[in-house]
Coordinates of C-alpha atoms in Angstrom, one line a residue:
X3 CA -14.7 -14.1 34.1
X4 CA -11.6 -12.9 32.2
X5 CA -12.7 -9.2 32.5
X6 CA -13.2 -9.7 36.2
X7 CA -9.7 -11.2 36.5
X8 CA -8.3 -8.2 34.6
X9 CA -9.8 -5.8 37.0
X10 CA -9.1 -7.6 40.2
X11 CA -5.6 -8.9 39.5
X12 CA -3.7 -5.8 40.4
X13 CA -0.2 -5.6 41.9
X14 CA 1.9 -2.9 43.6
X15 CA 5.4 -1.9 42.7
X16 CA 7.9 -2.9 45.4
X17 CA 11.1 -1.8 43.8
X18 CA 12.5 -0.3 40.6
X19 CA 16.2 -0.8 39.7
X20 CA 16.7 0.5 36.2
X21 CA 14.8 -1.8 33.9
X22 CA 14.2 -4.4 36.6
X23 CA 10.9 -4.0 38.5
X24 CA 9.6 -6.1 41.5
X25 CA 5.8 -6.2 41.9
X26 CA 3.8 -7.8 44.7
X27 CA 0.4 -9.5 44.0
X28 CA -1.9 -10.5 46.8
X29 CA -4.4 -12.7 44.9
X30 CA -3.1 -14.3 41.6
X31 CA 0.6 -14.5 40.8
X32 CA 1.1 -13.9 37.0
X33 CA 2.9 -16.7 35.2
X34 CA 6.3 -16.3 33.5
X35 CA 6.3 -14.2 30.3
X36 CA 3.0 -12.4 31.4
X37 CA 2.8 -8.7 30.3
X38 CA 2.0 -6.2 33.0
X39 CA 1.0 -2.5 32.4
X40 CA 1.8 0.4 34.6
X41 CA 0.9 4.1 34.4
X42 CA -2.1 3.4 32.2
X43 CA -0.1 1.2 29.7
X44 CA 2.7 3.7 29.2
X45 CA 5.2 1.3 30.9
X46 CA 5.1 -2.4 29.8
X47 CA 6.8 -5.0 31.9
X48 CA 7.4 -8.7 31.1
X49 CA 7.6 -11.2 34.0
X50 CA 10.8 -13.2 34.0
X51 CA 11.0 -14.6 37.5
X52 CA 8.9 -15.4 40.6
X53 CA 11.2 -14.9 43.6
X54 CA 8.5 -16.0 46.2
X55 CA 4.8 -16.7 46.4
X56 CA 3.7 -13.1 46.4
X57 CA 6.3 -11.4 44.2
X58 CA 7.2 -11.3 40.5
X59 CA 10.3 -9.8 39.0
X60 CA 10.1 -8.4 35.5
X61 CA 12.1 -6.5 32.9
X62 CA 10.7 -3.3 31.5
X63 CA 10.2 -3.3 27.7
X64 CA 9.9 0.5 27.8
X65 CA 11.8 3.3 29.7
X66 CA 10.8 3.3 33.4
X67 CA 10.9 7.1 33.9
X68 CA 8.1 8.1 36.3
X69 CA 7.6 4.6 37.8
X70 CA 7.8 4.6 41.6
X71 CA 7.2 2.3 44.5
X72 CA 3.6 2.0 45.5
X73 CA 2.2 2.4 42.0
X74 CA -0.5 0.0 40.8
X75 CA 0.4 -2.5 38.1
X76 CA -2.3 -4.4 36.0
X77 CA -1.9 -8.0 34.8
X78 CA -3.0 -8.2 31.1
X79 CA -3.6 -11.9 31.5
X80 CA -1.3 -13.0 28.7
X81 CA 2.1 -12.8 27.1
X82 CA 3.5 -10.3 24.5
X83 CA 1.6 -10.6 21.3
X84 CA 2.5 -9.6 17.7
X85 CA 0.0 -8.7 14.9
X86 CA -0.5 -11.2 12.1
X87 CA -2.6 -11.1 8.9
X88 CA -2.5 -9.8 5.4
X89 CA -2.9 -6.3 6.8
X90 CA 0.7 -6.2 8.1
X91 CA 2.2 -6.4 4.5
X92 CA 4.1 -3.2 3.4
X93 CA 4.1 -1.9 7.0
X94 CA 6.7 -1.2 9.6
X95 CA 6.2 -2.2 13.3
X96 CA 7.9 -2.0 16.7
X97 CA 8.2 -4.9 19.1
X98 CA 4.7 -4.3 20.5
X99 CA 3.1 -4.4 17.1
X100 CA 2.6 -0.6 16.8
X101 CA 2.9 0.8 13.3
X102 CA 5.9 3.2 13.2
X103 CA 5.6 4.2 9.5
X104 CA 3.3 7.3 10.2
X105 CA 0.3 5.5 8.8
X106 CA -2.9 4.3 10.5
X107 CA -2.8 1.1 12.5
X108 CA -3.8 -1.9 10.4
X109 CA -7.3 -3.2 11.0
X110 CA -7.7 -6.7 9.6
X111 CA -5.2 -8.4 11.9
X112 CA -5.2 -10.7 14.8
X113 CA -2.6 -11.0 17.6
X114 CA -0.6 -14.1 18.5
X115 CA 1.8 -14.8 21.3
X116 CA 5.5 -14.3 20.4
X117 CA 6.5 -17.3 22.6
X118 CA 5.7 -20.1 20.2
X119 CA 7.2 -23.6 20.0
X120 CA 9.3 -24.8 17.1
X121 CA 7.5 -27.0 14.6
X122 CA 7.3 -30.7 15.7
X123 CA 9.8 -33.1 14.1
X124 CA 6.9 -34.9 12.4
X125 CA 5.9 -31.7 10.5
X126 CA 9.4 -30.9 9.3
X127 CA 10.5 -31.6 5.8
X128 CA 13.4 -34.1 5.6
X129 CA 14.3 -33.2 2.1
X130 CA 17.1 -30.8 1.5
X131 CA 16.2 -28.3 -1.2
X132 CA 18.2 -25.5 -2.8
X133 CA 16.8 -22.0 -2.4
X134 CA 17.6 -20.3 -5.7
X135 CA 18.3 -16.6 -5.3
X136 CA 19.0 -15.7 -9.0
X137 CA 22.4 -14.4 -7.9
X138 CA 25.1 -16.3 -9.8
X139 CA 27.9 -16.3 -7.2
X140 CA 25.6 -17.5 -4.4
X141 CA 23.8 -20.2 -6.4
X142 CA 27.0 -21.6 -7.8
X143 CA 29.5 -21.5 -4.9
X144 CA 27.4 -20.9 -1.7
X145 CA 23.9 -22.5 -2.4
X146 CA 21.4 -21.6 0.2
X147 CA 19.0 -24.1 1.8
X148 CA 15.2 -23.7 1.5
X149 CA 14.2 -23.5 5.1
X150 CA 17.8 -23.1 6.2
X151 CA 19.8 -20.3 7.8
X152 CA 22.7 -18.4 6.2
X153 CA 25.1 -16.0 7.9
X154 CA 26.1 -12.8 6.2
X155 CA 29.5 -11.5 7.4
X156 CA 30.4 -8.0 6.4
X157 CA 31.3 -4.5 7.6
X158 CA 29.9 -1.2 6.6
X159 CA 30.0 -0.1 2.9
X160 CA 30.6 -3.5 1.3
X161 CA 27.1 -3.9 -0.1
X162 CA 25.4 -5.9 2.6
X163 CA 22.1 -4.0 2.5
X164 CA 22.1 -4.0 -1.3
X165 CA 22.6 -7.8 -1.3
X166 CA 19.7 -8.2 1.2
X167 CA 17.5 -5.8 -0.9
X168 CA 18.3 -7.8 -4.1
X169 CA 17.4 -11.1 -2.4
X170 CA 14.1 -9.6 -1.3
X171 CA 13.4 -8.5 -4.8
X172 CA 14.2 -11.9 -6.3
X173 CA 12.3 -13.8 -3.7
X174 CA 9.1 -11.8 -4.4
X175 CA 9.6 -11.9 -8.2
X176 CA 10.4 -15.6 -8.6
X177 CA 8.6 -17.4 -5.8
X178 CA 5.7 -15.2 -4.9
X179 CA 6.9 -15.3 -1.3
X180 CA 6.9 -12.8 1.6
X181 CA 10.0 -11.1 3.0
X182 CA 10.3 -10.0 6.6
X183 CA 13.1 -7.7 7.7
X184 CA 13.9 -7.8 11.5
X185 CA 16.2 -5.1 12.8
X186 CA 17.6 -6.0 16.2
X187 CA 19.4 -3.0 17.7
X188 CA 19.3 -1.1 14.5
X189 CA 20.1 2.6 14.2
X190 CA 17.1 4.7 13.2
X191 CA 19.1 5.9 10.2
X192 CA 19.5 2.4 8.8
X193 CA 15.8 1.6 9.3
X194 CA 14.7 4.8 7.5
X195 CA 17.1 4.2 4.6
X196 CA 16.0 0.6 4.2
X197 CA 12.4 1.6 4.1
X198 CA 13.0 4.2 1.5
X199 CA 15.1 1.9 -0.6
X200 CA 12.5 -0.9 -0.5
X201 CA 9.8 1.5 -1.5
X202 CA 11.9 2.8 -4.5
X203 CA 12.7 -0.8 -5.5
X204 CA 9.0 -1.7 -5.5
X205 CA 9.3 -4.6 -3.2
X206 CA 7.4 -3.1 -0.2
X207 CA 3.9 -4.6 -1.0
X208 CA 5.1 -8.1 -0.1
X209 CA 7.3 -7.1 2.8
X210 CA 7.0 -6.5 6.5
X211 CA 9.6 -4.7 8.6
X212 CA 10.0 -5.0 12.4
X213 CA 12.5 -2.8 14.3
X214 CA 13.9 -2.8 17.8
X215 CA 16.0 0.3 17.8
X216 CA 19.4 0.7 19.4
X217 CA 18.2 3.2 22.0
X218 CA 15.4 1.0 23.2
X219 CA 15.7 -1.0 26.5
X220 CA 17.4 -4.4 26.3
X221 CA 14.1 -6.2 27.0
X222 CA 12.5 -4.7 23.9
X223 CA 15.5 -5.6 21.7
X224 CA 15.5 -9.1 23.1
X225 CA 11.9 -9.8 22.0
X226 CA 11.8 -8.1 18.5
X227 CA 13.2 -11.3 16.9
X228 CA 10.4 -13.4 18.4
X229 CA 7.8 -10.9 17.2
X230 CA 9.2 -11.1 13.6
X231 CA 9.2 -14.9 13.7
X232 CA 5.6 -15.0 14.8
X233 CA 4.7 -12.9 11.7
X234 CA 6.8 -15.3 9.5
X235 CA 5.1 -18.4 11.0
X236 CA 1.7 -17.0 10.1
X237 CA 2.6 -16.7 6.4
X238 CA 4.2 -20.1 6.4
X239 CA 1.5 -22.0 8.3
X240 CA -1.7 -20.2 7.5
X241 CA -1.1 -18.9 4.0
X242 CA 1.4 -21.7 2.9
X243 CA 3.8 -19.2 1.4
X244 CA 7.6 -19.3 1.5
X245 CA 9.1 -16.6 3.7
X246 CA 12.5 -14.9 3.5
X247 CA 13.4 -13.7 7.0
X248 CA 16.3 -11.2 7.1
X249 CA 17.8 -10.5 10.6
X250 CA 20.3 -7.7 11.2
X251 CA 22.1 -8.3 13.5
X252 CA 21.9 -11.7 15.3
X253 CA 24.8 -10.7 17.6
X254 CA 22.7 -7.8 19.0
X255 CA 20.0 -10.4 20.0
X256 CA 22.7 -12.2 22.0
X257 CA 23.9 -8.9 23.4
X258 CA 20.4 -7.9 24.5
X259 CA 20.0 -11.2 26.2
X260 CA 23.3 -10.7 28.0
X261 CA 22.1 -7.3 29.3
X262 CA 18.8 -8.7 30.4
X263 CA 20.6 -11.6 32.2
X264 CA 22.9 -9.2 34.0
X265 CA 20.1 -6.9 35.1
X266 CA 18.2 -10.0 36.4
X267 CA 21.3 -10.8 38.5
X268 CA 22.2 -14.1 36.9
X269 CA 25.8 -15.3 37.3
X270 CA 27.6 -14.7 33.9
X271 CA 29.4 -17.5 32.1
X272 CA 32.5 -17.3 29.9
X273 CA 33.5 -13.8 28.7
X274 CA 30.5 -12.3 30.5
X275 CA 27.8 -14.0 28.4
X276 CA 24.6 -15.1 30.0
X277 CA 24.5 -18.8 31.2
X278 CA 21.4 -19.4 29.1
X279 CA 22.7 -18.1 25.8
X280 CA 22.6 -21.4 24.0
X281 CA 19.0 -22.1 25.0
X282 CA 17.8 -18.6 24.1
X283 CA 19.5 -18.6 20.7
X284 CA 18.1 -22.1 20.0
X285 CA 14.6 -21.0 21.0
X286 CA 14.8 -18.4 18.3
X287 CA 16.7 -20.3 15.6
X288 CA 14.8 -23.6 15.8
X289 CA 11.5 -21.9 14.8
X290 CA 13.1 -21.1 11.4
X291 CA 12.3 -24.4 9.6
X292 CA 11.0 -26.1 6.4
X293 CA 7.7 -27.8 7.1
X294 CA 4.9 -29.5 5.1
X295 CA 3.1 -26.1 4.8
X296 CA 6.0 -23.9 3.6
X297 CA 9.5 -22.7 4.5
X298 CA 11.1 -19.9 6.4
X299 CA 14.5 -19.2 4.9
X300 CA 16.7 -16.9 7.0
X301 CA 19.7 -14.8 6.1
X302 CA 21.3 -13.3 9.2
X303 CA 23.9 -10.6 9.5
X304 CA 26.5 -11.8 12.0
X305 CA 29.0 -9.6 13.8
X306 CA 32.1 -11.4 15.1
X307 CA 33.5 -9.7 18.1
X308 CA 37.2 -8.7 17.5
X309 CA 37.2 -11.1 14.5
X310 CA 37.5 -13.9 17.0
X311 CA 35.6 -16.9 15.6
X312 CA 36.1 -18.8 19.0
X313 CA 33.9 -16.2 20.7
X314 CA 30.9 -17.9 22.4
X315 CA 28.5 -15.8 20.4
X316 CA 30.0 -16.8 17.1
X317 CA 30.4 -20.4 18.1
X318 CA 26.7 -20.8 19.1
X319 CA 25.6 -19.0 16.0
X320 CA 27.7 -21.0 13.6
X321 CA 26.2 -24.3 14.9
X322 CA 22.8 -23.2 13.5
X323 CA 24.0 -21.9 10.0
X324 CA 23.9 -24.0 6.8
X325 CA 25.8 -21.4 4.8
X326 CA 28.3 -18.6 5.5
X327 CA 28.6 -15.7 3.0
X328 CA 31.6 -13.4 3.6
X329 CA 31.7 -10.0 2.1
X330 CA 35.2 -8.6 1.1
X331 CA 36.1 -4.9 1.2
X332 CA 38.9 -5.6 -1.3
X333 CA 36.5 -7.0 -3.9
X334 CA 34.2 -4.0 -3.3
X335 CA 37.1 -1.6 -3.9
X336 CA 37.8 -3.3 -7.2
X337 CA 34.2 -2.9 -8.3
X338 CA 33.5 -6.6 -8.3
X339 CA 29.9 -6.6 -7.0
X340 CA 28.4 -8.5 -5.2
X341 CA 31.6 -8.3 -3.2
X342 CA 31.5 -11.9 -1.9
X343 CA 34.8 -13.5 -0.9
X344 CA 34.7 -16.6 -3.2
X345 CA 37.2 -18.6 -1.2
X346 CA 36.1 -17.8 2.4
X347 CA 32.4 -18.3 1.8
X348 CA 31.0 -21.9 2.2
X349 CA 27.8 -23.9 2.3
X350 CA 26.9 -27.3 3.8
X351 CA 24.6 -27.7 0.8
X352 CA 27.5 -27.9 -1.7
X353 CA 27.6 -31.7 -1.7
X354 CA 27.1 -34.2 -4.6
X355 CA 24.0 -35.7 -2.9
X356 CA 22.2 -32.3 -2.7
X357 CA 23.4 -30.1 -5.6
X358 CA 24.3 -33.0 -8.0
X359 CA 27.6 -34.3 -9.2
X360 CA 28.0 -31.8 -12.1
X361 CA 27.4 -28.8 -9.9
X362 CA 29.6 -30.1 -7.1
X363 CA 32.6 -30.8 -9.4
X364 CA 32.2 -27.5 -11.2
X365 CA 32.2 -25.6 -7.9
X366 CA 35.3 -27.4 -6.8
X367 CA 37.1 -26.6 -10.1
X368 CA 36.1 -22.9 -9.7
X369 CA 37.5 -22.8 -6.2
X370 CA 40.7 -24.6 -7.2
X371 CA 41.2 -22.1 -10.1
X372 CA 40.6 -19.1 -7.9
X373 CA 42.9 -20.5 -5.1
X374 CA 45.7 -21.0 -7.7
X375 CA 45.3 -17.5 -8.9
X376 CA 45.5 -16.2 -5.3
X377 CA 48.8 -18.1 -4.8
X378 CA 50.2 -16.6 -8.0
X379 CA 49.3 -13.0 -7.2
X380 CA 52.5 -12.4 -5.2
X381 CA 54.7 -13.7 -8.1
X382 CA 52.8 -11.4 -10.5
X383 CA 53.1 -8.4 -8.2
X384 CA 56.9 -8.9 -7.9
X385 CA 58.0 -10.3 -11.3
X386 CA 55.1 -9.7 -13.7
X387 CA 53.1 -12.0 -15.9
X388 CA 56.1 -12.7 -18.1
X389 CA 57.7 -15.0 -15.5
X390 CA 54.7 -17.3 -15.3
X391 CA 54.6 -20.6 -17.1
X392 CA 52.1 -20.8 -19.9
X393 CA 49.9 -23.2 -17.9
X394 CA 49.8 -20.7 -15.0
X395 CA 49.0 -17.8 -17.4
X396 CA 46.0 -19.8 -18.5
X397 CA 44.9 -20.3 -14.9
X398 CA 45.1 -16.6 -14.3
X399 CA 43.1 -15.8 -17.4
X400 CA 40.4 -18.3 -16.4
X401 CA 40.3 -17.0 -12.8
X402 CA 40.0 -13.3 -13.9
X403 CA 37.2 -14.1 -16.3
X404 CA 35.4 -16.2 -13.7
X405 CA 35.7 -13.3 -11.2
X406 CA 34.1 -10.9 -13.7
X407 CA 31.4 -13.4 -14.9
X408 CA 30.4 -13.8 -11.2
X409 CA 29.6 -10.1 -10.9
X410 CA 26.0 -9.2 -11.6
X411 CA 24.0 -6.0 -12.1
X412 CA 21.2 -5.8 -9.4
X413 CA 17.7 -4.5 -9.7
X414 CA 18.3 -2.7 -6.4
X415 CA 21.0 -0.6 -8.0
X416 CA 19.5 0.2 -11.4
X417 CA 18.8 3.8 -10.4
X418 CA 22.5 4.4 -9.5
X419 CA 24.3 2.4 -12.2
X420 CA 22.0 2.8 -15.2
X421 CA 22.6 -1.0 -15.8
X422 CA 19.4 -3.1 -16.0
X423 CA 19.3 -5.7 -13.3
X424 CA 19.7 -9.4 -14.2
X425 CA 18.1 -12.5 -12.8
X426 CA 20.1 -15.6 -13.7
X427 CA 19.0 -19.2 -13.3
X428 CA 21.2 -21.8 -11.8
X429 CA 21.4 -23.7 -15.1
X430 CA 22.7 -20.6 -16.9
X431 CA 25.1 -19.8 -14.2
X432 CA 26.7 -23.3 -14.2
X433 CA 26.7 -23.3 -18.0
X434 CA 28.6 -20.0 -18.1
X435 CA 31.3 -21.1 -15.6
X436 CA 31.8 -24.4 -17.4
X437 CA 32.3 -22.7 -20.7
X438 CA 34.9 -20.2 -19.2
X439 CA 36.8 -23.1 -17.7
X440 CA 36.9 -24.8 -21.1
X441 CA 38.6 -21.6 -22.4
X442 CA 35.8 -20.9 -24.8
X443 CA 36.1 -17.1 -24.0
X444 CA 39.9 -16.8 -23.8
X445 CA 40.0 -14.6 -26.9
X446 CA 37.4 -12.2 -25.5
X447 CA 38.3 -9.2 -23.4
X448 CA 37.7 -9.5 -19.7
X449 CA 35.4 -6.5 -19.9
X450 CA 32.9 -8.5 -22.0
X451 CA 32.2 -10.8 -19.0
X452 CA 31.9 -7.9 -16.5
X453 CA 28.4 -7.1 -15.1
X454 CA 26.4 -9.4 -17.4
X455 CA 23.7 -11.9 -16.8
X456 CA 24.1 -15.1 -18.9
X457 CA 27.3 -16.0 -20.7
X458 CA 25.8 -15.4 -24.1
X459 CA 25.6 -11.7 -23.3
X460 CA 29.4 -11.6 -23.4
X461 CA 29.3 -12.3 -27.2
X462 CA 26.7 -9.6 -27.8
X463 CA 28.7 -7.1 -25.6
X464 CA 31.9 -7.7 -27.5
X465 CA 30.4 -8.0 -31.0
X466 CA 31.3 -4.4 -31.7
X467 CA 34.8 -4.9 -30.5
X468 CA 37.5 -7.0 -32.2
X469 CA 38.3 -10.1 -30.2
X470 CA 41.9 -10.3 -28.8
X471 CA 44.3 -12.5 -30.7
X472 CA 46.3 -13.5 -27.7
X473 CA 45.2 -16.2 -25.3
X474 CA 46.4 -14.2 -22.3
X475 CA 45.8 -10.4 -22.4
X476 CA 47.6 -9.9 -19.1
X477 CA 51.1 -10.8 -20.5
X478 CA 51.8 -7.1 -21.3
X479 CA 51.3 -6.0 -17.8
X480 CA 54.0 -4.4 -15.7
X481 CA 55.0 -5.8 -12.4
X482 CA 52.8 -4.5 -9.5
X483 CA 49.7 -3.9 -11.7
X484 CA 47.9 -6.8 -9.9
X485 CA 47.7 -4.9 -6.7
X486 CA 46.0 -1.8 -8.1
X487 CA 42.3 -1.1 -7.6
X488 CA 39.8 -1.7 -10.4
X489 CA 38.8 -4.9 -12.1
X490 CA 41.5 -4.5 -14.7
X491 CA 43.6 -1.5 -16.0
X492 CA 42.0 -1.9 -19.4
X493 CA 40.0 1.2 -20.5
X494 CA 36.9 -0.8 -21.4
X495 CA 36.7 -2.5 -18.0
X496 CA 37.3 0.8 -16.2
X497 CA 34.5 2.3 -18.2
X498 CA 32.2 -0.6 -17.3
X499 CA 33.1 -0.4 -13.6
X500 CA 32.4 3.4 -13.5
X501 CA 28.8 2.7 -14.3
X502 CA 28.3 -0.2 -12.0
X503 CA 29.8 1.1 -8.8
X504 CA 27.5 1.4 -5.8
X505 CA 27.0 5.1 -4.8

């Protein structure tokens, strides 16, 4: 019966306006989200509206060159589907589930609709758990939520992709999970580089990549996020594995929706955004959840238009995030990797009820020390360290040692830096910060704390050096030294930074 329906349910193209196509059906009107094929499947159209009893209006997911009025269109009888199964691991796909990594199409897969409902409230886990990344600065100051969503804010060249690569590596190494990278509106160069880097880092066997490139029609870019989520839900619900879903860039998803809305003739709302933006974003974000079967933890790159945090796209995205990680170009220029801005980044998980009283108080003390150091930088730049009170000098010494301890060599950059990557547990990270705040390492050079794993490595690193006798090594600095690039003007730290810089 289904095959008969496939053959008989044919339509005729009435009009083509860019990516918007109107088709007339005389027998059975396809439902919303149905996929239609034209020109023997070369052109794929998704139904988004039914203007009258005989016509449907769809958005083309492929370029419409060659499509003309009077051409026959076939109803496939179902929505857009994505491949799921163990066969998709280590592969790269487009929005239609076609392999784009120059390898044969996977065989042991099934296809599921990309329009799935979020998990029911009864299935969701009500317990807030910390998602350990093995990266000191994130676990201590910006703890991520298992099954939550974190926003990653950063421009080009500050280590965003390296940070994502490291999280994928640690996720697979520690929790035997699956990582899915979803590129929405990505440049082909970025996709190729990421694929190569993942392969060299050895994390590809437990990873899936889905790309909707920048040059593709808005309909295709708008659906690639749903396709990636369908794959993630398979690993969570069927294989009961934890999934790390990386989305770059969530703003481009909203942008694609805005283009589709404009093409469909909907009245725009504030600043030209689609009137259904909140619903469309929620439909995607609410599927990222922690259930009784497993968890999908998402880290999403977020572009803020014109740095305006009141922009509707930013406001709607912020409401879904449980953590915000801000990358700083200034820290990157100083060689302090990962270049996370320690004061601007925040997490809703950093409360005593979730992380515990000790972790919470320690994180607050670290932030307070770093904030005091930030306030003192202007005085140091103008007058020098000599003009600071002894108590303020101690604050500066602690803050600078904390900044260096919170740097970390990554597995993803071993081939560039020749420094072996480190995975640090939350317990060791907290222990190290606590001992620095107690001035246990005030007689050690700052370089001993730079690019290490646990705090005990600082003693091994400086065992061949003679510890400093002064409590504050910065007191001999000249005015203005604080504003210079580099973790510290000391030769030993400059030498360490030279080996740890990203290429």
